[in-house]
Short mmCIF file of N, CA, C and O in Angstrom, two decimals:
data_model
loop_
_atom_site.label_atom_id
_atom_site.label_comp_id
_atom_site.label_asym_id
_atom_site.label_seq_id
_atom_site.Cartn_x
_atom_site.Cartn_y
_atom_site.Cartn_z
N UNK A 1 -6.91 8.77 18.31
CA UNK A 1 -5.52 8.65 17.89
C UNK A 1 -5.49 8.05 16.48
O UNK A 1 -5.71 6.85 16.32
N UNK A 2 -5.17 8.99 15.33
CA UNK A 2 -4.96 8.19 14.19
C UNK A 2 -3.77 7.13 14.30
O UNK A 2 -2.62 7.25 14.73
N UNK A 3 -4.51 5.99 13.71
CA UNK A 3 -3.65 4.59 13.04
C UNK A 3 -3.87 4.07 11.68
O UNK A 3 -4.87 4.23 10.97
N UNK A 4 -3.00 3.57 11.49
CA UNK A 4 -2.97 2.34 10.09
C UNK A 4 -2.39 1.42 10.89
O UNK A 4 -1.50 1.52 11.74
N UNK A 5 -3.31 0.13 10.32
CA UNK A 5 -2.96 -0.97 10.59
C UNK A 5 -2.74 -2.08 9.75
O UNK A 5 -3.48 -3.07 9.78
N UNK A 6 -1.86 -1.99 9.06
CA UNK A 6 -1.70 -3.60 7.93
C UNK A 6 -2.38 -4.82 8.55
O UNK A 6 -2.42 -5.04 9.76
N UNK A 7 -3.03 -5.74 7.41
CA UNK A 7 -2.92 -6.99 7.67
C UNK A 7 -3.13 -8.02 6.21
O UNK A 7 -3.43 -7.67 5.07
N UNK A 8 -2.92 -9.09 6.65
CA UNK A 8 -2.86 -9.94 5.13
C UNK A 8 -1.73 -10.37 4.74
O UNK A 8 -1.66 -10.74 3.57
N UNK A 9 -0.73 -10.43 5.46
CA UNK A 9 0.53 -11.27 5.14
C UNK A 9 0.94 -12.26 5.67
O UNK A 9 0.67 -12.57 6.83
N UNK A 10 1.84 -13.06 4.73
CA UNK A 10 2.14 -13.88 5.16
C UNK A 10 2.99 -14.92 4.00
O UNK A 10 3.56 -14.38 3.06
N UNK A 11 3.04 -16.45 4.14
CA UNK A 11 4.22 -16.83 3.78
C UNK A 11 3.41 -17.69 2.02
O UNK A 11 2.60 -18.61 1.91
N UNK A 12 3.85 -17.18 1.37
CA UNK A 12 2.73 -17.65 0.12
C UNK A 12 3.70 -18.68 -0.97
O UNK A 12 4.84 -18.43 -0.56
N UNK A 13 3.81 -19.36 -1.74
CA UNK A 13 4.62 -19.96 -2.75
C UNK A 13 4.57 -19.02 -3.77
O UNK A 13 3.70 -18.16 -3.72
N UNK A 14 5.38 -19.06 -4.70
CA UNK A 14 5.49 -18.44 -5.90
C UNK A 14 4.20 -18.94 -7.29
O UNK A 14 4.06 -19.90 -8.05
N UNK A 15 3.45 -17.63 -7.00
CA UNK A 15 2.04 -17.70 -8.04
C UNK A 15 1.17 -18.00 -7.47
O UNK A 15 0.27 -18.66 -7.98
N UNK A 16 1.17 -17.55 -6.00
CA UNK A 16 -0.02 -17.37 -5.25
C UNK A 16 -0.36 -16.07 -4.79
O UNK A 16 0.38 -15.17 -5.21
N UNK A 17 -1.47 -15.68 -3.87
CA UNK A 17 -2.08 -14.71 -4.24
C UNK A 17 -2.03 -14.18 -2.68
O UNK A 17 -1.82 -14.99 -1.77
N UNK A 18 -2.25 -12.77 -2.42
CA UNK A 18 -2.29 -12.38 -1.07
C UNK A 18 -3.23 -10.95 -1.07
O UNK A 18 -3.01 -10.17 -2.00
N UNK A 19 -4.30 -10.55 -0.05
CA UNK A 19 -4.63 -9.46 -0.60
C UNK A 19 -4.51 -9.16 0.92
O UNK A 19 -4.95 -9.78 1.89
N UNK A 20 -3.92 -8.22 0.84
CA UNK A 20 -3.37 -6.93 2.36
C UNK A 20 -4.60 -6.05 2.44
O UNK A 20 -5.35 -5.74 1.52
N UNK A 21 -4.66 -5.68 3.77
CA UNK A 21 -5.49 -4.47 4.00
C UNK A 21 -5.11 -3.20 4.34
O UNK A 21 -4.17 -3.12 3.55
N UNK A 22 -5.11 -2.51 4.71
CA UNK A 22 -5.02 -1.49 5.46
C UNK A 22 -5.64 -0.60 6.09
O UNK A 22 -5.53 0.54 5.65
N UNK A 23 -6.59 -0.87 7.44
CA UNK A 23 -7.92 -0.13 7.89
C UNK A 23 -7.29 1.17 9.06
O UNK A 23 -7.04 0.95 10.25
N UNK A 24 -7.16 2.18 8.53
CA UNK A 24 -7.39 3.30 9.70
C UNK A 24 -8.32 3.31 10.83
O UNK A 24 -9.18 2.43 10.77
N UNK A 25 -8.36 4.05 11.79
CA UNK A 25 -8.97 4.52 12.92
C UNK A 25 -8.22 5.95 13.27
O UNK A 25 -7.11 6.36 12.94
N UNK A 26 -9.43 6.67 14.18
CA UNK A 26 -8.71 7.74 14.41
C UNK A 26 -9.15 9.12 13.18
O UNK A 26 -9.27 10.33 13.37
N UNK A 27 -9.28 8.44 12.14
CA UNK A 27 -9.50 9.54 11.03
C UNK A 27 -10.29 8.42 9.93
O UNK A 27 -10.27 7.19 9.92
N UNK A 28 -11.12 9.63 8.83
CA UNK A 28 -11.42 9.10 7.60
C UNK A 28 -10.32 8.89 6.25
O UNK A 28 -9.48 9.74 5.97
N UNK A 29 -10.41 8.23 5.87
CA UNK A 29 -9.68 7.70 4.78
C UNK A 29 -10.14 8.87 3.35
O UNK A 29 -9.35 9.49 2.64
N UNK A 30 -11.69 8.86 3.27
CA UNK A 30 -12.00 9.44 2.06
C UNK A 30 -11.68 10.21 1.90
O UNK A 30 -12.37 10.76 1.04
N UNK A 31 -10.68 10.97 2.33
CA UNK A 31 -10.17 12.81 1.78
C UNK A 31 -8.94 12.59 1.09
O UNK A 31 -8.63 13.28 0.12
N UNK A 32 -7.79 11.12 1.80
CA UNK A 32 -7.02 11.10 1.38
C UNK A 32 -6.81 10.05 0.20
O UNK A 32 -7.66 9.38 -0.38
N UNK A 33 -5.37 10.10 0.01
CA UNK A 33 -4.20 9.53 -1.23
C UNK A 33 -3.96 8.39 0.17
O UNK A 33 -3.93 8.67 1.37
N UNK A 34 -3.82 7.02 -0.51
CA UNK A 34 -3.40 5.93 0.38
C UNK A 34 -2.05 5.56 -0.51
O UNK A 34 -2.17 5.57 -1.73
N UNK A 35 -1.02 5.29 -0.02
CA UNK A 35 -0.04 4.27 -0.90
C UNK A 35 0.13 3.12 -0.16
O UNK A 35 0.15 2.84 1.04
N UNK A 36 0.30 2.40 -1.44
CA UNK A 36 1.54 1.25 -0.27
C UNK A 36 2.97 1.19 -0.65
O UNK A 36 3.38 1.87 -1.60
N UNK A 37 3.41 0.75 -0.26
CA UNK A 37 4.70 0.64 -0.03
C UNK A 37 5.80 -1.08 0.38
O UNK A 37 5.42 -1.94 1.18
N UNK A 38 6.80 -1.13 -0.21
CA UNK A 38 7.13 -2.35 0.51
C UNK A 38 9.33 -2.06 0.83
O UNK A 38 9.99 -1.07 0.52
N UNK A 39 9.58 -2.73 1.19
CA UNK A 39 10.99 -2.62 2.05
C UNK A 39 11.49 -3.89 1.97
O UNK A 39 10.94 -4.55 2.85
N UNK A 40 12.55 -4.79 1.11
CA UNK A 40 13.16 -6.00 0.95
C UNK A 40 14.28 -5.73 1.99
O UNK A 40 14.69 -4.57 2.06
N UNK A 41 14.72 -6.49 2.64
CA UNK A 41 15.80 -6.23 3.16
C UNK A 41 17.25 -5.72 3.08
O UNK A 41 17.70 -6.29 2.09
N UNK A 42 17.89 -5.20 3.43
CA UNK A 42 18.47 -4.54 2.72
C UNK A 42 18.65 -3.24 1.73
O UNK A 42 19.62 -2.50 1.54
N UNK A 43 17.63 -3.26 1.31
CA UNK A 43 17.03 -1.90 0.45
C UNK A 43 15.90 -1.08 0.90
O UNK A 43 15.02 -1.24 1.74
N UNK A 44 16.27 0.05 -0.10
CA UNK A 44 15.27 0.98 0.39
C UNK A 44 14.23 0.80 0.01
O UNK A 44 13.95 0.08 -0.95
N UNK A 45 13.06 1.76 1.07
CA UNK A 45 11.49 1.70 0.65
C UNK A 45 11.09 2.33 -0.64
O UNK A 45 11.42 3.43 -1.07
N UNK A 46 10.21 1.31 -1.26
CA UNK A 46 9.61 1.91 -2.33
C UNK A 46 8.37 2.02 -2.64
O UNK A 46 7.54 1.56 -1.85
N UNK A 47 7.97 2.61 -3.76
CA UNK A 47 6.31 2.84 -3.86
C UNK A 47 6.07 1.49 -4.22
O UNK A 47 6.95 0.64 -4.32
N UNK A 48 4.79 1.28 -4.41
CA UNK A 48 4.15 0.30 -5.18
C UNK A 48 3.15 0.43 -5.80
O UNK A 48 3.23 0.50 -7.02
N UNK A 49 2.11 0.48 -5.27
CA UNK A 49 0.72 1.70 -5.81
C UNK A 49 0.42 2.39 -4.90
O UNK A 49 0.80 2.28 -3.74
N UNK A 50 -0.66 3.59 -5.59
CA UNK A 50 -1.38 4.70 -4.97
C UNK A 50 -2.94 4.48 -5.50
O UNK A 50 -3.35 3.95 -6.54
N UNK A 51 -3.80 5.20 -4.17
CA UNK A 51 -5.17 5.26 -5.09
C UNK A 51 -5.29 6.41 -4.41
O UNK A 51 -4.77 6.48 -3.30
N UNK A 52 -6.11 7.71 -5.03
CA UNK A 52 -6.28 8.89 -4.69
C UNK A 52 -7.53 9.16 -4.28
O UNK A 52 -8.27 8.26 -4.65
N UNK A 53 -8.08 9.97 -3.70
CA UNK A 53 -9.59 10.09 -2.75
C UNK A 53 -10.46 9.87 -3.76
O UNK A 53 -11.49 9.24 -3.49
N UNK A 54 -10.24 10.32 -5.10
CA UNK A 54 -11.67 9.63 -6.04
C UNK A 54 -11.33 8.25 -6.71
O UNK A 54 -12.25 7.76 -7.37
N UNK A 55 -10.43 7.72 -6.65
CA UNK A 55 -9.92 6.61 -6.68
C UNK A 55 -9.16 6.30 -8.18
O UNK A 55 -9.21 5.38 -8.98
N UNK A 56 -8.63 7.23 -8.12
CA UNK A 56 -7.81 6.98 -9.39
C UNK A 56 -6.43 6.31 -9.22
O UNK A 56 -5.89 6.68 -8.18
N UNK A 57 -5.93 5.72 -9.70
CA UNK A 57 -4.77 4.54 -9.62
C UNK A 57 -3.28 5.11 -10.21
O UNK A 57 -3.19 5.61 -11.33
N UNK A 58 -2.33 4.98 -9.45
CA UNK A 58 -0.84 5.33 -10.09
C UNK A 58 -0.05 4.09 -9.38
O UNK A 58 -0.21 3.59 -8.27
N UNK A 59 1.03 3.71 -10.63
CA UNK A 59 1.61 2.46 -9.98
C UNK A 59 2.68 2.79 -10.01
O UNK A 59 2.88 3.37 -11.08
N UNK A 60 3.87 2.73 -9.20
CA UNK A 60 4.96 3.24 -9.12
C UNK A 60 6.38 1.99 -9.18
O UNK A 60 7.58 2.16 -9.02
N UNK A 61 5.76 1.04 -9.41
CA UNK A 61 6.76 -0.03 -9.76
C UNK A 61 6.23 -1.19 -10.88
O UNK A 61 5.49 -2.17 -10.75
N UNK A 62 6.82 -0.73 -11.83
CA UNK A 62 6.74 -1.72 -13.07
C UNK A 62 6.85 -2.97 -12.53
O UNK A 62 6.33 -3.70 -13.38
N UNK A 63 7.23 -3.67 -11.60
CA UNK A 63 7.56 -4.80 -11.67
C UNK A 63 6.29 -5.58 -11.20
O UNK A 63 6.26 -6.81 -11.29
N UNK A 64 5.07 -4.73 -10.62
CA UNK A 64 3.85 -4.99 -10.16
C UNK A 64 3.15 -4.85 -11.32
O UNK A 64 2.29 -5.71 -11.46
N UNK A 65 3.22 -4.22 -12.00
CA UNK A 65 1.82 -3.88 -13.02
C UNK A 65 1.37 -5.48 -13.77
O UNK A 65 2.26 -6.31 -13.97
N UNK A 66 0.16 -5.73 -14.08
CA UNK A 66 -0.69 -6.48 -14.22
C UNK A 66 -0.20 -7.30 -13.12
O UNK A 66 -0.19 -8.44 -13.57
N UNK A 67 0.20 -7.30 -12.00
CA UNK A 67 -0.04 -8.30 -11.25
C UNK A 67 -0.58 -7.99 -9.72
O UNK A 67 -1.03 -8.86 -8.97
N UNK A 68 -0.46 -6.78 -9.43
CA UNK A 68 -1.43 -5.74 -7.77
C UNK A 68 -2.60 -4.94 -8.46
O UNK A 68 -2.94 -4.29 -9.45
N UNK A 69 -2.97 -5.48 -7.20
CA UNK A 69 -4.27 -3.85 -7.63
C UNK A 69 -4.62 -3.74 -6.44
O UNK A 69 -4.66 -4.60 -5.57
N UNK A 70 -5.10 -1.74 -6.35
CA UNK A 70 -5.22 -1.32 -5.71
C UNK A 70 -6.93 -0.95 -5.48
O UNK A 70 -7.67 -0.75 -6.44
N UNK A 71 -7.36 -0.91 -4.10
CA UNK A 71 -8.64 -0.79 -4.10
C UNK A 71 -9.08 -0.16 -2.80
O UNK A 71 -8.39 -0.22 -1.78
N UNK A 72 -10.26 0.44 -2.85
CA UNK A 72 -10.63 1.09 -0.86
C UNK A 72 -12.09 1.20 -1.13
O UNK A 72 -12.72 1.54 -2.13
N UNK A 73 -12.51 0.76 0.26
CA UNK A 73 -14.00 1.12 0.78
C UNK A 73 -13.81 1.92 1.40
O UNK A 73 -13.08 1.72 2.37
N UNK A 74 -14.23 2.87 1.24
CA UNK A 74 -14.88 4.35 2.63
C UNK A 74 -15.33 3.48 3.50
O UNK A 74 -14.76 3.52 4.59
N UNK A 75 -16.40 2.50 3.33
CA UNK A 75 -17.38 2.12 4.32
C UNK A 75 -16.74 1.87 5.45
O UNK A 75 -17.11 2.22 6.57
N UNK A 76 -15.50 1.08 5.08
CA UNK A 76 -15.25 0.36 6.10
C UNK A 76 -13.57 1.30 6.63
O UNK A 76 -12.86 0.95 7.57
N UNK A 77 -13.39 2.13 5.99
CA UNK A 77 -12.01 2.90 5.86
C UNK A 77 -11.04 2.39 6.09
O UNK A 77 -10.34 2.51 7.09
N UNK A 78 -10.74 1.20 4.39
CA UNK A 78 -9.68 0.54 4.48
C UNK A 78 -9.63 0.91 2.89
O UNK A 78 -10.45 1.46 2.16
N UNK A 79 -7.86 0.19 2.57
CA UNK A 79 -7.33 0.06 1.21
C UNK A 79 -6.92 -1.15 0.81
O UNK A 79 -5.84 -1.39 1.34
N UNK A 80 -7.22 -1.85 0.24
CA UNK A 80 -6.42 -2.89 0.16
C UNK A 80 -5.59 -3.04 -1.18
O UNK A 80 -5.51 -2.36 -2.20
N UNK A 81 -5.00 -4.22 -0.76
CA UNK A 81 -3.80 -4.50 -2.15
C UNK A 81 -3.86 -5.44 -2.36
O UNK A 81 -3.43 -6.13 -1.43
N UNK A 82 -4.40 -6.32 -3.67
CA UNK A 82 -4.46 -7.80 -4.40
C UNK A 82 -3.14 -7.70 -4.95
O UNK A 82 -2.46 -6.85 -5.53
N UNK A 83 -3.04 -8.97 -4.50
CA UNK A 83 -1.28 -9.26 -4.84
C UNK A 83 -1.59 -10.56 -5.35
O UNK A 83 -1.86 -11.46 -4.55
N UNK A 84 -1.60 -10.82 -6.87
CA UNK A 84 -1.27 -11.99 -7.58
C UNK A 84 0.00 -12.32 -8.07
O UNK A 84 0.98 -11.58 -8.10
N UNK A 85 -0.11 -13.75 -8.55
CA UNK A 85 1.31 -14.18 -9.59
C UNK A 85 2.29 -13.71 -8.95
O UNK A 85 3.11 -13.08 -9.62
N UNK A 86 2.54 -13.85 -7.50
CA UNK A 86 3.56 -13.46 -6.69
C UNK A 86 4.92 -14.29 -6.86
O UNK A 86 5.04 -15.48 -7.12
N UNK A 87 6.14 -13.12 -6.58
CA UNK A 87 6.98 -14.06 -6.80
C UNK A 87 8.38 -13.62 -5.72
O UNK A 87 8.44 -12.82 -4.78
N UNK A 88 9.17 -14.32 -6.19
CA UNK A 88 9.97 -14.31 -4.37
C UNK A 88 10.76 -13.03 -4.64
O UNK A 88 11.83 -13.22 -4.06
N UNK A 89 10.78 -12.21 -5.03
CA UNK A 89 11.36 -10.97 -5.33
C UNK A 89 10.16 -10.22 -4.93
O UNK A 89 10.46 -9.31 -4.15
N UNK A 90 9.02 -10.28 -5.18
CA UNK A 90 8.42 -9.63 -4.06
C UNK A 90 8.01 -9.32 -2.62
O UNK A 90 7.29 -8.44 -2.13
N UNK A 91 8.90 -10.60 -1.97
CA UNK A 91 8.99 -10.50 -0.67
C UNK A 91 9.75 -9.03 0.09
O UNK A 91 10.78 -8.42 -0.21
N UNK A 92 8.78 -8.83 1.13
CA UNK A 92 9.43 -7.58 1.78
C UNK A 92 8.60 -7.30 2.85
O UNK A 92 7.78 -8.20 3.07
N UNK A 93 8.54 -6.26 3.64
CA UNK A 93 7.44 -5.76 4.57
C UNK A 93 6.91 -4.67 4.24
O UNK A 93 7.66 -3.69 4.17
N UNK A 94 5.38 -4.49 3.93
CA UNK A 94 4.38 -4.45 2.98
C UNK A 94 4.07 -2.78 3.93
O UNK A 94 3.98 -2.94 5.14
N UNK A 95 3.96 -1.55 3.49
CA UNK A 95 3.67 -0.73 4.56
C UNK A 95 2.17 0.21 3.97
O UNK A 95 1.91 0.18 2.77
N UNK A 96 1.48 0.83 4.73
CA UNK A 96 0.59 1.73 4.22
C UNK A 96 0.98 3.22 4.41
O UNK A 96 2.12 3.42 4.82
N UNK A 97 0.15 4.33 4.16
CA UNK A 97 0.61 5.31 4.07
C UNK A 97 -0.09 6.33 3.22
O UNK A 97 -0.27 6.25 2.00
N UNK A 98 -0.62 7.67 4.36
CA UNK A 98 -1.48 8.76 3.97
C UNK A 98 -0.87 9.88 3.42
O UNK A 98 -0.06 10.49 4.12
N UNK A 99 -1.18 10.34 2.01
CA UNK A 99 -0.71 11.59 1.81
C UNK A 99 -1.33 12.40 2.01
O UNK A 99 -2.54 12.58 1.91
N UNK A 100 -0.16 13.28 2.46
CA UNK A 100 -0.64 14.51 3.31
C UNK A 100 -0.97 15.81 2.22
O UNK A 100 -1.84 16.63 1.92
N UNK A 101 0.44 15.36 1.84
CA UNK A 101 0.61 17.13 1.36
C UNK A 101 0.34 17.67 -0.21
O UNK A 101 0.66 18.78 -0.63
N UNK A 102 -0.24 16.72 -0.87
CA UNK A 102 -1.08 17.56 -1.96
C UNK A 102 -2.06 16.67 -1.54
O UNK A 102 -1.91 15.46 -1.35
N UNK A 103 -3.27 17.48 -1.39
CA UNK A 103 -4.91 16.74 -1.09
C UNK A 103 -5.17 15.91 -1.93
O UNK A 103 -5.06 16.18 -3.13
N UNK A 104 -5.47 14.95 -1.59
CA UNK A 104 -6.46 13.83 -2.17
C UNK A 104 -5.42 12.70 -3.33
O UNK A 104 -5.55 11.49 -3.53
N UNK A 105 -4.26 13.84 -4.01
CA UNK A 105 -4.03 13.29 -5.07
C UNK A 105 -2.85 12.27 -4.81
O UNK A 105 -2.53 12.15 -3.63
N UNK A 106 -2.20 11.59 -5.67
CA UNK A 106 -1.03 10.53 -5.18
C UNK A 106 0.05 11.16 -5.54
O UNK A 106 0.02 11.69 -6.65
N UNK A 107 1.15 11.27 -4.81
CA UNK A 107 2.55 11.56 -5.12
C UNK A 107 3.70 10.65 -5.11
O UNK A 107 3.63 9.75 -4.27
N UNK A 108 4.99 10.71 -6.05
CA UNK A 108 5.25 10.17 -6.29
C UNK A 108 6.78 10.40 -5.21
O UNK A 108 7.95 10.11 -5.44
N UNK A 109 6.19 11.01 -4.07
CA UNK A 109 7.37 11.63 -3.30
C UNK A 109 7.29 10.67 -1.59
O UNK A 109 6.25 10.66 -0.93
N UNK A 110 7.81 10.38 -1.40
CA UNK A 110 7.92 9.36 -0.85
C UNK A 110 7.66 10.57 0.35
O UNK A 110 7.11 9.68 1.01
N UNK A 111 7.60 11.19 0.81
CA UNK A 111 8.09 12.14 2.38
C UNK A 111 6.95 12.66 2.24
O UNK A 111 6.73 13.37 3.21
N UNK A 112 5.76 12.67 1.23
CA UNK A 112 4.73 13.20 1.06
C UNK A 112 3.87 12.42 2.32
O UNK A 112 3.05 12.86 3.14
N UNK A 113 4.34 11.28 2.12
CA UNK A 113 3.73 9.88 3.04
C UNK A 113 3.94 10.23 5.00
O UNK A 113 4.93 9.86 5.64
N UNK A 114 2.99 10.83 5.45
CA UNK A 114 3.54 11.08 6.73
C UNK A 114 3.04 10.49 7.55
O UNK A 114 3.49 10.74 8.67
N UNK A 115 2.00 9.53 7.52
CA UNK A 115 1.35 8.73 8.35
C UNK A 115 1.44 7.60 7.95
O UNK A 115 0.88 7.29 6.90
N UNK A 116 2.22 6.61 8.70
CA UNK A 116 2.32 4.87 8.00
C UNK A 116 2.05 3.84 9.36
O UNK A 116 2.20 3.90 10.58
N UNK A 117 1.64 2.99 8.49
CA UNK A 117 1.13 2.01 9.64
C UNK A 117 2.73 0.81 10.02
O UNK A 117 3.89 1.10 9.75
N UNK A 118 2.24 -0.46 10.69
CA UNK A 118 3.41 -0.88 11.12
C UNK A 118 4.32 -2.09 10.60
O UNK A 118 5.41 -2.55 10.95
N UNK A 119 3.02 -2.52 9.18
CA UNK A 119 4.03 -2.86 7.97
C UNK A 119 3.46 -4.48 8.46
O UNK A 119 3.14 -4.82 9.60
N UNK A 120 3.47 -5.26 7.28
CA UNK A 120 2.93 -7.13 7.38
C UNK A 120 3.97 -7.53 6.27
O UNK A 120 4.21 -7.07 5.15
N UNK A 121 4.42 -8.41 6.91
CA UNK A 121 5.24 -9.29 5.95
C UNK A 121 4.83 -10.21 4.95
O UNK A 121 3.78 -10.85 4.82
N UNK A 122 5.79 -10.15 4.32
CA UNK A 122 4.76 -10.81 2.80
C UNK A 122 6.26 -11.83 2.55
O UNK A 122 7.40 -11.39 2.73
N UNK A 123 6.01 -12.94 2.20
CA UNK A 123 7.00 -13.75 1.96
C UNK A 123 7.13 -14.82 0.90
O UNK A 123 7.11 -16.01 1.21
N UNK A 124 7.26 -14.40 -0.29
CA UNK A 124 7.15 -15.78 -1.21
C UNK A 124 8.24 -16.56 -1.86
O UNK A 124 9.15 -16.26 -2.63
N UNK A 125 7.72 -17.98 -1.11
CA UNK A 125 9.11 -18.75 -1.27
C UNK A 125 8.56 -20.10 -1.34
O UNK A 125 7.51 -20.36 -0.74
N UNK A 126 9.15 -20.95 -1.98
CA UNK A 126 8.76 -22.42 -2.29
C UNK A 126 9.12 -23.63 -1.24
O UNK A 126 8.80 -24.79 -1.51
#
């Protein structure tokens, strides 16, 4: 049975650091596009980064750049997400997510995303 499973969240102060995982079962990771994704309350889901099966990087929210990065081991068929210099506007519930429908590469289409795991909360507050 394919899964994603988040983990790595939790309640951090502002300019601390969190790095999420995201390990499948069920299937290999290396063929696909991983994103993550996050959801503030109230608002809609958005991208955050992508890394694509050869691991090339697209970031889909300025408000992350120099401060996430995106990364995956085959070995272990996970993705994770370094989350520095966090700040309370980045609080939300943190989701993963396989693209399906152009191979390997990252899209910037949110419905592309058809397999998501069940999301870790990320919370930064003083």
């Amino acid at each position: 049975q394919l899964q994603l499973v988040e983990s790595g969240g939790g309640l951090v102060q502002p300019g601390g650091s969190l790095r999420l995982s995201c390990e499948a079962s069920g299937f290999t990771l290396d063929y696909y596009a991983i994103g993550w994704f996050r959801q503030a309350p109230g608002k809609e889901r958005e991208g955050v980064l992508c890394i694509s099966a050869r691991g090339g990087r697209t970031n889909f929210a300025d408000s992350v750049k120099d401060r996430f990065t995106i990364s995956r081991d085959n070995a272990k068929n996970t993705v994770f997400l370094q989350m520095n210099s966090l700040k309370p506007e980045d609080t939300a519930v943190y989701y993963c997510a396989v693209q399906r429908r152009t191979f390997g590469y990252c899209s910037d289409n949110i419905n592309n995303y058809v397999d998501w795991g069940q999301g870790t909360q990320v919370t930064v507050s003083s």
